[in-house]
mmCIF file of C-alpha atoms in Angstrom:
data_model
loop_
_atom_site.group_PDB
_atom_site.id
_atom_site.type_symbol
_atom_site.label_atom_id
_atom_site.label_comp_id
_atom_site.label_asym_id
_atom_site.label_seq_id
_atom_site.Cartn_x
_atom_site.Cartn_y
_atom_site.Cartn_z
ATOM 1 C CA MET A 1 0.000 0.000 0.000
ATOM 2 C CA ASP A 2 1.557 3.322 -1.073
ATOM 3 C CA SER A 3 1.541 6.587 0.889
ATOM 4 C CA HIS A 4 -1.467 7.982 -1.074
ATOM 5 C CA ASN A 5 -3.628 4.983 -0.118
ATOM 6 C CA ILE A 6 -2.532 5.252 3.532
ATOM 7 C CA PHE A 7 -3.448 8.942 3.584
ATOM 8 C CA TYR A 8 -6.813 8.182 1.932
ATOM 9 C CA HIS A 9 -7.681 5.495 4.522
ATOM 10 C CA VAL A 10 -6.629 7.770 7.414
ATOM 11 C CA CYS A 11 -8.865 10.582 6.093
ATOM 12 C CA LEU A 12 -11.750 8.109 5.574
ATOM 13 C CA CYS A 13 -11.434 6.813 9.173
ATOM 14 C CA CYS A 14 -11.263 10.348 10.525
ATOM 15 C CA ARG A 15 -14.443 11.347 8.634
ATOM 16 C CA GLU A 16 -16.295 8.388 10.142
ATOM 17 C CA ASP A 17 -14.924 8.957 13.665
ATOM 18 C CA PRO A 18 -14.589 12.619 14.820
ATOM 19 C CA VAL A 19 -12.763 11.513 17.989
ATOM 20 C CA LEU A 20 -10.003 9.918 15.906
ATOM 21 C CA TRP A 21 -9.807 13.116 13.836
ATOM 22 C CA GLY A 22 -9.355 15.092 17.054
ATOM 23 C CA PHE A 23 -6.549 12.764 18.155
ATOM 24 C CA ALA A 24 -4.889 13.133 14.743
ATOM 25 C CA ILE A 25 -4.956 16.947 15.005
ATOM 26 C CA LEU A 26 -3.532 16.825 18.543
ATOM 27 C CA LEU A 27 -0.802 14.439 17.412
ATOM 28 C CA ALA A 28 0.120 16.777 14.538
ATOM 29 C CA LEU A 29 0.316 19.715 16.966
ATOM 30 C CA PHE A 30 2.505 17.830 19.443
ATOM 31 C CA CYS A 31 4.820 16.714 16.616
ATOM 32 C CA SER A 32 5.113 20.220 15.122
ATOM 33 C CA ILE A 33 5.250 22.674 18.030
ATOM 34 C CA ASP A 34 6.037 22.586 21.748
ATOM 35 C CA VAL A 35 2.406 22.640 22.955
ATOM 36 C CA TRP A 36 3.245 22.429 26.673
ATOM 37 C CA TYR A 37 5.477 25.530 26.411
ATOM 38 C CA TYR A 38 2.612 27.734 25.189
ATOM 39 C CA LEU A 39 0.025 26.277 27.590
ATOM 40 C CA ARG A 40 2.327 26.797 30.568
ATOM 41 C CA THR A 41 3.167 30.354 29.457
ATOM 42 C CA MET A 42 -0.534 31.263 29.416
ATOM 43 C CA ALA A 43 -1.068 29.593 32.807
ATOM 44 C CA ILE A 44 1.851 31.530 34.338
ATOM 45 C CA ILE A 45 0.481 34.877 33.096
ATOM 46 C CA LEU A 46 -3.041 34.098 34.354
ATOM 47 C CA GLN A 47 -1.688 32.986 37.734
ATOM 48 C CA ALA A 48 0.385 36.175 38.081
ATOM 49 C CA TRP A 49 -2.703 38.326 37.508
ATOM 50 C CA PHE A 50 -4.516 36.728 40.449
ATOM 51 C CA LEU A 51 -1.543 36.783 42.849
ATOM 52 C CA PRO A 52 -0.779 39.938 44.884
ATOM 53 C CA PRO A 53 1.781 42.278 43.240
ATOM 54 C CA VAL A 54 5.412 42.377 44.425
ATOM 55 C CA PHE A 55 6.211 45.960 45.445
ATOM 56 C CA ASP A 56 9.947 45.392 45.963
ATOM 57 C CA VAL A 57 11.257 45.316 42.383
ATOM 58 C CA THR A 58 14.497 43.626 43.439
ATOM 59 C CA GLY A 59 12.748 41.291 45.864
ATOM 60 C CA GLN A 60 12.798 37.529 45.525
ATOM 61 C CA GLN A 61 9.863 35.570 44.139
ATOM 62 C CA ALA A 62 9.450 31.794 44.221
ATOM 63 C CA ILE A 63 7.413 29.413 42.060
ATOM 64 C CA GLY A 64 7.059 25.684 42.612
ATOM 65 C CA GLY A 65 7.804 22.890 40.170
ATOM 66 C CA ARG A 66 8.263 19.138 39.859
ATOM 67 C CA VAL A 67 10.428 16.993 37.572
ATOM 68 C CA LEU A 68 8.095 15.217 35.127
ATOM 69 C CA LEU A 69 8.759 12.378 32.697
ATOM 70 C CA GLN A 70 9.101 14.832 29.799
ATOM 71 C CA ASP A 71 11.920 16.648 31.642
ATOM 72 C CA ILE A 72 14.353 13.743 32.072
ATOM 73 C CA ASP A 73 17.264 12.306 30.119
ATOM 74 C CA LEU A 74 19.372 9.852 32.202
ATOM 75 C CA CYS A 75 16.676 9.521 34.913
ATOM 76 C CA HIS A 76 17.257 13.098 36.055
ATOM 77 C CA MET A 77 16.247 16.537 34.812
ATOM 78 C CA ASN A 78 17.887 17.376 31.464
ATOM 79 C CA ASN A 79 20.132 20.459 31.645
ATOM 80 C CA ALA A 80 18.143 22.235 28.891
ATOM 81 C CA ARG A 81 14.965 21.988 31.025
ATOM 82 C CA TYR A 82 16.544 24.181 33.713
ATOM 83 C CA LEU A 83 16.605 27.121 31.288
ATOM 84 C CA ARG A 84 13.031 26.368 30.224
ATOM 85 C CA GLU A 85 11.865 26.556 33.858
ATOM 86 C CA CYS A 86 13.823 29.813 34.244
ATOM 87 C CA ASP A 87 11.859 31.289 31.306
ATOM 88 C CA PHE A 88 8.585 30.681 33.142
ATOM 89 C CA ALA A 89 9.941 32.008 36.452
ATOM 90 C CA ARG A 90 11.178 35.246 34.844
ATOM 91 C CA LEU A 91 7.826 35.759 33.136
ATOM 92 C CA SER A 92 6.041 35.366 36.480
ATOM 93 C CA LEU A 93 8.516 37.703 38.213
ATOM 94 C CA TYR A 94 8.121 40.464 35.617
ATOM 95 C CA ALA A 95 4.331 40.115 35.616
ATOM 96 C CA ARG A 96 4.097 40.444 39.408
ATOM 97 C CA ASN A 97 6.658 43.220 40.022
ATOM 98 C CA GLY A 98 5.290 45.419 37.213
ATOM 99 C CA VAL A 99 8.339 45.279 34.929
ATOM 100 C CA LEU A 100 6.368 43.570 32.130
ATOM 101 C CA LYS A 101 3.674 46.254 32.203
ATOM 102 C CA THR A 102 6.297 49.023 32.223
ATOM 103 C CA ILE A 103 8.152 47.501 29.263
ATOM 104 C CA ARG A 104 4.933 47.576 27.211
ATOM 105 C CA ALA A 105 4.181 51.159 28.298
ATOM 106 C CA LEU A 106 7.637 52.371 27.185
ATOM 107 C CA GLY A 107 7.561 50.445 23.888
ATOM 108 C CA ALA A 108 10.637 48.469 24.977
ATOM 109 C CA ASN A 109 11.510 44.802 24.778
ATOM 110 C CA ILE A 110 13.690 42.453 26.813
ATOM 111 C CA ILE A 111 15.607 39.428 25.518
ATOM 112 C CA VAL A 112 18.108 36.905 26.902
ATOM 113 C CA GLY A 113 21.681 38.020 26.150
ATOM 114 C CA ALA A 114 23.516 35.285 28.062
ATOM 115 C CA THR A 115 22.966 32.643 30.733
ATOM 116 C CA THR A 116 25.281 30.603 32.917
ATOM 117 C CA VAL A 117 24.259 27.558 34.942
ATOM 118 C CA ARG A 118 25.974 25.666 37.757
ATOM 119 C CA TYR A 119 24.562 22.182 38.346
ATOM 120 C CA ARG A 120 25.291 21.153 41.952
ATOM 121 C CA ARG A 121 23.037 18.114 42.289
ATOM 122 C CA ALA A 122 20.695 16.279 39.938
ATOM 123 C CA LEU A 123 16.929 16.700 40.317
ATOM 124 C CA CYS A 124 15.379 13.245 39.941
ATOM 125 C CA VAL A 125 12.062 12.323 38.348
ATOM 126 C CA GLY A 126 9.143 13.219 40.621
ATOM 127 C CA GLU A 127 11.258 15.494 42.828
ATOM 128 C CA ALA A 128 9.642 18.791 43.852
ATOM 129 C CA PHE A 129 11.653 21.992 43.761
ATOM 130 C CA GLU A 130 11.280 25.721 44.286
ATOM 131 C CA LEU A 131 12.644 28.209 41.732
ATOM 132 C CA ARG A 132 13.622 31.482 43.414
ATOM 133 C CA SER A 133 14.193 34.461 41.116
ATOM 134 C CA ARG A 134 15.375 37.986 41.795
ATOM 135 C CA ILE A 135 16.936 40.966 40.016
ATOM 136 C CA VAL A 136 20.455 41.155 41.472
ATOM 137 C CA THR A 137 21.640 44.337 39.749
ATOM 138 C CA TRP A 138 21.755 46.106 36.374
ATOM 139 C CA ASP A 139 23.911 48.289 34.147
ATOM 140 C CA GLU A 140 23.135 50.749 31.338
ATOM 141 C CA LYS A 141 21.924 47.997 28.972
ATOM 142 C CA SER A 142 20.905 44.897 30.926
ATOM 143 C CA PHE A 143 19.290 43.416 34.021
ATOM 144 C CA TYR A 144 21.166 40.592 35.800
ATOM 145 C CA LEU A 145 18.924 37.983 37.412
ATOM 146 C CA GLU A 146 19.787 35.144 39.766
ATOM 147 C CA GLN A 147 17.577 32.052 39.717
ATOM 148 C CA ARG A 148 18.037 29.177 42.162
ATOM 149 C CA PHE A 149 16.610 25.669 42.006
ATOM 150 C CA VAL A 150 16.040 24.657 45.648
ATOM 151 C CA SER A 151 15.046 21.072 46.420
ATOM 152 C CA CYS A 152 11.910 20.795 48.567
ATOM 153 C CA LYS A 153 13.314 17.528 49.955
ATOM 154 C CA ASP A 154 16.345 18.917 51.798
ATOM 155 C CA GLY A 155 16.524 22.627 50.953
ATOM 156 C CA MET A 156 19.752 22.254 48.976
ATOM 157 C CA VAL A 157 20.449 24.599 46.056
ATOM 158 C CA ALA A 158 20.522 22.044 43.201
ATOM 159 C CA ALA A 159 21.427 24.599 40.521
ATOM 160 C CA VAL A 160 22.055 28.330 40.287
ATOM 161 C CA VAL A 161 21.530 30.404 37.137
ATOM 162 C CA TYR A 162 22.626 33.905 36.217
ATOM 163 C CA CYS A 163 20.752 35.491 33.310
ATOM 164 C CA LYS A 164 21.708 38.656 31.451
ATOM 165 C CA GLN A 165 18.518 40.277 30.136
ATOM 166 C CA ASN A 166 19.240 42.863 27.440
ATOM 167 C CA VAL A 167 16.780 45.782 27.274
ATOM 168 C CA LEU A 168 15.944 47.015 23.750
ATOM 169 C CA ARG A 169 14.749 50.564 22.916
ATOM 170 C CA CYS A 170 15.097 51.610 26.558
ATOM 171 C CA SER A 171 17.334 51.102 29.610
ATOM 172 C CA PRO A 172 16.958 49.408 33.015
ATOM 173 C CA ASP A 173 17.250 52.794 34.781
ATOM 174 C CA LYS A 174 14.342 54.261 32.781
ATOM 175 C CA ILE A 175 12.178 51.188 33.378
ATOM 176 C CA LEU A 176 12.730 51.255 37.149
ATOM 177 C CA GLN A 177 12.323 55.037 37.332
ATOM 178 C CA HIS A 178 9.002 54.802 35.463
ATOM 179 C CA LEU A 179 7.882 51.933 37.708
ATOM 180 C CA CYS A 180 8.992 53.352 41.084
ATOM 181 C CA LYS A 181 8.448 57.077 40.274
ATOM 182 C CA ARG A 182 11.978 57.777 41.482
ATOM 183 C CA LYS A 183 15.588 56.988 40.638
ATOM 184 C CA VAL A 184 16.594 53.568 41.969
ATOM 185 C CA GLU A 185 20.184 53.061 43.099
ATOM 186 C CA VAL A 186 22.077 50.218 41.443
ATOM 187 C CA PRO A 187 22.935 47.442 43.960
ATOM 188 C CA GLU A 188 26.532 46.309 44.323
ATOM 189 C CA PHE A 189 27.701 43.584 41.927
ATOM 190 C CA PRO A 190 28.538 40.248 43.689
ATOM 191 C CA GLU A 191 32.056 38.916 43.119
ATOM 192 C CA ASP A 192 30.990 35.846 41.127
ATOM 193 C CA LEU A 193 28.785 37.983 38.872
ATOM 194 C CA LYS A 194 31.730 40.317 38.193
ATOM 195 C CA HIS A 195 33.774 37.334 36.979
ATOM 196 C CA TRP A 196 30.964 36.221 34.672
ATOM 197 C CA ILE A 197 30.551 39.725 33.216
ATOM 198 C CA SER A 198 34.316 39.811 32.612
ATOM 199 C CA PHE A 199 33.987 36.484 30.785
ATOM 200 C CA ILE A 200 31.186 37.892 28.590
ATOM 201 C CA ALA A 201 33.277 40.949 27.697
ATOM 202 C CA ALA A 202 36.353 38.847 26.895
ATOM 203 C CA SER A 203 34.301 36.377 24.838
ATOM 204 C CA SER A 204 32.652 39.214 22.911
ATOM 205 C CA GLN A 205 35.986 40.848 22.095
ATOM 206 C CA ALA A 206 37.487 37.535 20.968
ATOM 207 C CA LEU A 207 34.591 36.794 18.611
ATOM 208 C CA LYS A 208 34.554 40.345 17.224
ATOM 209 C CA ALA A 209 38.286 40.183 16.546
ATOM 210 C CA GLU A 210 37.898 36.773 14.888
ATOM 211 C CA SER A 211 34.990 37.690 12.634
ATOM 212 C CA GLY A 212 35.895 41.343 12.102
ATOM 213 C CA ARG A 213 32.287 42.385 12.299
ATOM 214 C CA GLU A 214 29.176 42.114 14.457
ATOM 215 C CA LYS A 215 25.670 41.791 12.984
ATOM 216 C CA SER A 216 22.357 41.956 14.797
ATOM 217 C CA GLU A 217 20.925 39.007 13.820
ATOM 218 C CA ARG A 218 8.363 18.116 8.602
ATOM 219 C CA MET A 219 6.482 16.062 9.652
ATOM 220 C CA MET A 220 4.309 13.126 8.492
ATOM 221 C CA LEU A 221 1.002 12.285 10.144
ATOM 222 C CA TRP A 222 1.187 9.419 12.705
ATOM 223 C CA VAL A 223 -1.765 7.098 12.395
ATOM 224 C CA VAL A 224 -1.977 5.331 15.755
ATOM 225 C CA SER A 225 -3.621 7.473 18.450
ATOM 226 C CA GLY A 226 -1.550 5.712 21.130
ATOM 227 C CA LEU A 227 1.520 7.631 19.888
ATOM 228 C CA LEU A 228 -0.089 10.800 21.241
ATOM 229 C CA VAL A 229 0.349 9.486 24.794
ATOM 230 C CA VAL A 230 4.035 8.744 24.183
ATOM 231 C CA VAL A 231 4.777 12.060 22.456
ATOM 232 C CA GLY A 232 2.852 13.977 25.105
ATOM 233 C CA SER A 233 4.570 12.246 28.031
ATOM 234 C CA PHE A 234 8.186 11.763 26.917
ATOM 235 C CA ASP A 235 10.652 13.813 24.898
ATOM 236 C CA VAL A 236 10.629 11.154 22.152
ATOM 237 C CA TRP A 237 12.629 13.160 19.627
ATOM 238 C CA TYR A 238 15.486 13.596 22.111
ATOM 239 C CA PHE A 239 16.073 9.841 22.412
ATOM 240 C CA LEU A 240 15.495 9.087 18.715
ATOM 241 C CA ARG A 241 17.856 11.785 17.540
ATOM 242 C CA GLY A 242 20.477 10.947 20.174
ATOM 243 C CA THR A 243 20.460 7.278 19.089
ATOM 244 C CA TRP A 244 20.698 8.198 15.395
ATOM 245 C CA ILE A 245 23.637 10.563 15.989
ATOM 246 C CA VAL A 246 25.591 7.929 17.955
ATOM 247 C CA ILE A 247 25.000 5.234 15.282
ATOM 248 C CA ARG A 248 26.000 7.576 12.449
ATOM 249 C CA SER A 249 29.170 8.654 14.296
ATOM 250 C CA LEU A 250 30.174 5.026 14.939
ATOM 251 C CA LEU A 251 30.076 4.353 11.187
ATOM 252 C CA ARG A 252 32.494 7.187 10.410
ATOM 253 C CA GLU A 253 36.288 7.022 10.455
ATOM 254 C CA PRO A 254 37.680 7.959 13.915
ATOM 255 C CA MET A 255 39.085 11.455 14.362
ATOM 256 C CA ARG A 256 42.875 11.569 14.303
ATOM 257 C CA ASP A 257 43.036 14.669 16.504
ATOM 258 C CA VAL A 258 41.168 13.669 19.672
ATOM 259 C CA VAL A 259 40.766 17.287 20.839
ATOM 260 C CA GLY A 260 40.187 18.714 17.343
ATOM 261 C CA GLU A 261 37.025 20.372 16.061
ATOM 262 C CA GLN A 262 34.006 18.358 14.919
ATOM 263 C CA VAL A 263 30.902 19.672 13.128
ATOM 264 C CA ILE A 264 27.264 18.546 13.081
ATOM 265 C CA TYR A 265 24.467 20.205 11.140
ATOM 266 C CA GLY A 266 21.001 21.311 12.184
ATOM 267 C CA ARG A 267 17.999 23.346 11.132
ATOM 268 C CA VAL A 268 15.492 25.359 13.182
ATOM 269 C CA LEU A 269 12.177 23.447 13.148
ATOM 270 C CA PRO A 270 8.739 24.614 14.387
ATOM 271 C CA HIS A 271 9.219 22.518 17.555
ATOM 272 C CA ASP A 272 12.269 24.659 18.440
ATOM 273 C CA LEU A 273 10.446 28.030 18.416
ATOM 274 C CA ASP A 274 9.240 30.104 21.347
ATOM 275 C CA HIS A 275 6.587 32.840 21.479
ATOM 276 C CA MET A 276 8.965 35.335 19.811
ATOM 277 C CA GLY A 277 9.233 33.229 16.665
ATOM 278 C CA HIS A 278 12.907 32.285 16.917
ATOM 279 C CA MET A 279 14.835 29.342 18.394
ATOM 280 C CA ASN A 280 14.163 29.117 22.140
ATOM 281 C CA ASN A 281 17.282 29.635 24.276
ATOM 282 C CA SER A 282 16.897 26.231 25.986
ATOM 283 C CA ARG A 283 17.016 24.476 22.579
ATOM 284 C CA TYR A 284 20.615 25.650 22.103
ATOM 285 C CA LEU A 285 21.663 23.486 25.081
ATOM 286 C CA ARG A 286 19.671 20.572 23.639
ATOM 287 C CA GLU A 287 21.550 20.883 20.320
ATOM 288 C CA CYS A 288 24.829 21.029 22.268
ATOM 289 C CA ASP A 289 23.918 17.690 23.908
ATOM 290 C CA PHE A 290 23.611 16.079 20.484
ATOM 291 C CA ALA A 291 26.845 17.698 19.277
ATOM 292 C CA ARG A 292 28.731 16.296 22.296
ATOM 293 C CA PHE A 293 27.221 12.818 21.683
ATOM 294 C CA ALA A 294 28.613 12.957 18.133
ATOM 295 C CA TYR A 295 31.943 14.424 19.268
ATOM 296 C CA TYR A 296 32.687 11.838 21.974
ATOM 297 C CA THR A 297 31.595 8.985 19.699
ATOM 298 C CA HIS A 298 33.558 10.227 16.680
ATOM 299 C CA ASN A 299 36.818 10.783 18.618
ATOM 300 C CA ARG A 300 36.258 7.434 20.460
ATOM 301 C CA MET A 301 36.248 9.085 23.883
ATOM 302 C CA TYR A 302 33.157 7.064 24.847
ATOM 303 C CA LYS A 303 35.268 3.949 24.225
ATOM 304 C CA ALA A 304 37.854 5.257 26.708
ATOM 305 C CA PHE A 305 35.122 6.028 29.264
ATOM 306 C CA ARG A 306 33.858 2.438 29.111
ATOM 307 C CA ALA A 307 37.355 0.933 29.269
ATOM 308 C CA LEU A 308 38.299 3.026 32.329
ATOM 309 C CA ARG A 309 34.844 2.610 33.939
ATOM 310 C CA ALA A 310 34.512 6.389 33.926
ATOM 311 C CA THR A 311 31.650 8.684 33.041
ATOM 312 C CA VAL A 312 31.265 12.360 32.236
ATOM 313 C CA VAL A 313 28.537 14.759 33.415
ATOM 314 C CA VAL A 314 27.771 18.438 32.856
ATOM 315 C CA GLY A 315 29.112 20.451 35.799
ATOM 316 C CA ALA A 316 28.362 23.903 34.432
ATOM 317 C CA SER A 317 27.576 25.654 31.167
ATOM 318 C CA THR A 318 27.468 29.234 29.955
ATOM 319 C CA ILE A 319 26.158 30.500 26.650
ATOM 320 C CA ARG A 320 26.236 33.836 24.815
ATOM 321 C CA TYR A 321 23.501 34.569 22.296
ATOM 322 C CA ARG A 322 24.743 36.941 19.565
ATOM 323 C CA ARG A 323 21.974 36.673 16.944
ATOM 324 C CA SER A 324 18.674 34.801 16.725
ATOM 325 C CA LEU A 325 18.250 31.679 14.597
ATOM 326 C CA ALA A 326 14.986 31.973 12.641
ATOM 327 C CA LEU A 327 12.553 29.257 11.473
ATOM 328 C CA TRP A 328 14.060 26.876 8.862
ATOM 329 C CA GLU A 329 17.501 28.521 9.208
ATOM 330 C CA ALA A 330 20.339 26.004 8.749
ATOM 331 C CA PHE A 331 23.304 26.058 11.129
ATOM 332 C CA GLU A 332 26.421 24.159 12.187
ATOM 333 C CA VAL A 333 27.429 23.247 15.753
ATOM 334 C CA ARG A 334 31.223 23.172 15.967
ATOM 335 C CA SER A 335 32.573 21.413 19.066
ATOM 336 C CA ARG A 336 36.115 21.141 20.408
ATOM 337 C CA ILE A 337 37.923 20.534 23.703
ATOM 338 C CA VAL A 338 39.574 23.839 24.616
ATOM 339 C CA ALA A 339 41.404 22.747 27.780
ATOM 340 C CA TRP A 340 41.183 20.509 30.838
ATOM 341 C CA ASP A 341 42.258 20.345 34.463
ATOM 342 C CA GLU A 342 42.576 17.541 37.001
ATOM 343 C CA LYS A 343 38.796 16.983 37.155
ATOM 344 C CA SER A 344 37.110 18.341 34.039
ATOM 345 C CA PHE A 345 37.165 18.906 30.287
ATOM 346 C CA TYR A 346 36.188 22.367 28.992
ATOM 347 C CA VAL A 347 34.319 22.131 25.677
ATOM 348 C CA GLU A 348 33.545 25.076 23.389
ATOM 349 C CA GLN A 349 30.518 24.783 21.087
ATOM 350 C CA ARG A 350 29.651 27.376 18.448
ATOM 351 C CA PHE A 351 26.431 27.840 16.491
ATOM 352 C CA VAL A 352 27.447 29.096 13.037
ATOM 353 C CA SER A 353 24.793 30.215 10.546
ATOM 354 C CA LYS A 354 25.077 28.436 7.187
ATOM 355 C CA SER A 355 23.776 31.517 5.363
ATOM 356 C CA ASP A 356 26.637 33.915 6.205
ATOM 357 C CA GLY A 357 29.043 32.138 8.581
ATOM 358 C CA PHE A 358 28.122 34.368 11.543
ATOM 359 C CA VAL A 359 28.657 32.910 15.043
ATOM 360 C CA SER A 360 25.082 33.157 16.371
ATOM 361 C CA ALA A 361 25.896 31.722 19.816
ATOM 362 C CA VAL A 362 28.899 30.357 21.682
ATOM 363 C CA MET A 363 28.752 27.973 24.633
ATOM 364 C CA LEU A 364 31.333 26.740 27.123
ATOM 365 C CA CYS A 365 30.608 23.481 28.931
ATOM 366 C CA ARG A 366 32.447 22.088 31.935
ATOM 367 C CA GLN A 367 32.370 18.288 31.702
ATOM 368 C CA ASN A 368 33.211 16.679 35.044
ATOM 369 C CA VAL A 369 34.946 13.285 34.784
ATOM 370 C CA ILE A 370 33.865 10.736 37.412
ATOM 371 C CA ARG A 371 36.043 7.766 38.522
ATOM 372 C CA SER A 372 38.944 8.912 36.327
ATOM 373 C CA THR A 373 40.728 12.063 35.111
ATOM 374 C CA PRO A 374 40.970 13.857 31.749
ATOM 375 C CA GLU A 375 44.722 13.104 31.604
ATOM 376 C CA LYS A 376 44.175 9.342 31.997
ATOM 377 C CA ILE A 377 41.459 9.333 29.320
ATOM 378 C CA LEU A 378 43.613 11.219 26.786
ATOM 379 C CA GLU A 379 46.645 9.073 27.616
ATOM 380 C CA PHE A 380 44.534 5.928 27.034
ATOM 381 C CA LEU A 381 43.397 7.191 23.610
ATOM 382 C CA CYS A 382 46.676 8.719 22.393
ATOM 383 C CA LYS A 383 49.040 6.162 24.015
ATOM 384 C CA LYS A 384 51.101 9.084 25.340
ATOM 385 C CA LYS A 385 50.834 12.000 27.737
ATOM 386 C CA VAL A 386 48.985 14.957 26.162
ATOM 387 C CA GLU A 387 49.911 18.487 27.224
ATOM 388 C CA CYS A 388 46.997 20.790 28.103
ATOM 389 C CA PRO A 389 46.763 23.891 25.837
ATOM 390 C CA ASP A 390 46.901 27.408 27.291
ATOM 391 C CA ILE A 391 43.556 28.384 28.823
ATOM 392 C CA PRO A 392 41.978 31.367 26.938
ATOM 393 C CA GLU A 393 41.312 34.565 28.887
ATOM 394 C CA ASP A 394 37.507 34.330 28.705
ATOM 395 C CA LEU A 395 37.607 30.722 29.968
ATOM 396 C CA GLN A 396 39.839 31.779 32.885
ATOM 397 C CA HIS A 397 37.211 34.354 33.922
ATOM 398 C CA TRP A 398 34.464 31.747 33.773
ATOM 399 C CA ILE A 399 36.446 29.245 35.857
ATOM 400 C CA LYS A 400 36.963 31.983 38.469
ATOM 401 C CA TYR A 401 33.219 32.661 38.423
ATOM 402 C CA ILE A 402 32.490 28.959 39.048
ATOM 403 C CA SER A 403 34.914 28.885 41.975
ATOM 404 C CA ALA A 404 33.488 32.079 43.496
ATOM 405 C CA SER A 405 29.906 30.866 43.050
ATOM 406 C CA SER A 406 30.735 27.498 44.628
ATOM 407 C CA GLN A 407 32.377 29.100 47.653
ATOM 408 C CA ALA A 408 29.479 31.517 48.143
ATOM 409 C CA LEU A 409 26.848 28.762 48.021
ATOM 410 C CA ARG A 410 28.787 26.435 50.322
ATOM 411 C CA ALA A 411 29.318 29.211 52.836
ATOM 412 C CA GLU A 412 25.620 30.075 52.642
ATOM 413 C CA SER A 413 24.377 26.505 53.116
ATOM 414 C CA GLY A 414 27.132 25.425 55.526
ATOM 415 C CA LEU A 415 27.444 22.109 53.704
ATOM 416 C CA GLU A 416 30.708 20.230 53.244
ATOM 417 C CA GLU A 417 30.716 18.642 49.819
ATOM 418 C CA LYS A 418 32.960 18.050 46.869
ATOM 419 C CA THR A 419 33.515 20.999 44.581
ATOM 420 C CA LYS A 420 31.689 20.391 41.339
#
């Protein structure tokens, strides 16, 4: 039976059974766009309207959450989902403290310019958490927000996020002055935030010098209605694509340079979009997951992990967004190991537009090695000791930020634990 006959029989069944037609439409929606993202966004806005306003603009606001089946990868919350939850928390914060209303009144807009995440402990499936958000400080162009994932089980800070929110067609000072009817003094910048801002500046200068310029800026119908339950409950495409990338990389010739650059290709699909019509910032981290799968398989590092009974986990990541990726836009993700220390690899991943070669986003990922060391893994693969390259200036700033953030959180919680 060819595809035309299949389509004809599906349409015939749907005409005879309206319920099946409804399931088919829902399945098409779930396969094409991120339905839960839009439903949750509307729920957050409605909830904020009915909650009392927050009069302290820089005050902390908390929303609750729970790790669902759709949020997990290796039985814990996927690192991209942290940024997704932060989107909802920021929307609620701005709706309750009046910033969202003020932005509309001034004809301004606010977008994510950069985020950095420190993962201190995994959030497991079913685990409840509290996401605490606050505006820490601001400069002439951007707000800087801190968002903490606090486990409801033991009160531990499982992850901490800094977000740089760039203000367009206005400034943070004007927004706060319009909202508070007076000039608001800028709070002092914390030490760890200073390090991260230094990293952003150094990264920006390096990319500008390298490029010499800075520019602003399918799916078939599934027949069986039971697939709707699977697609609606699990992130099916994550596992399918991850498996395909690993198989394809295994069939390729191994990389000669273990720490060299490797490229995978992608395209912005409807499922990747947010309410602003471009690739959602959490999807960048998802694409970086796939690029690292391909990288570690292609350079045979996964083989070394298995032989040495080691594993590698994300300890921290930071990403700078330089220009949006629009619907159907093709891009490359270029991955390479920049440096390493006694506990971790540091991987740089760049999103390069296929249309003009512009670096749309750049991410640094700290990959913690468990039950082994980076030196032992590289020595196993190369059959000799490999010297670590010089650490770039922007990466040095970020490593200092991680250290300062870790010390601050440990001092605050009073917990003795291994540095991640």
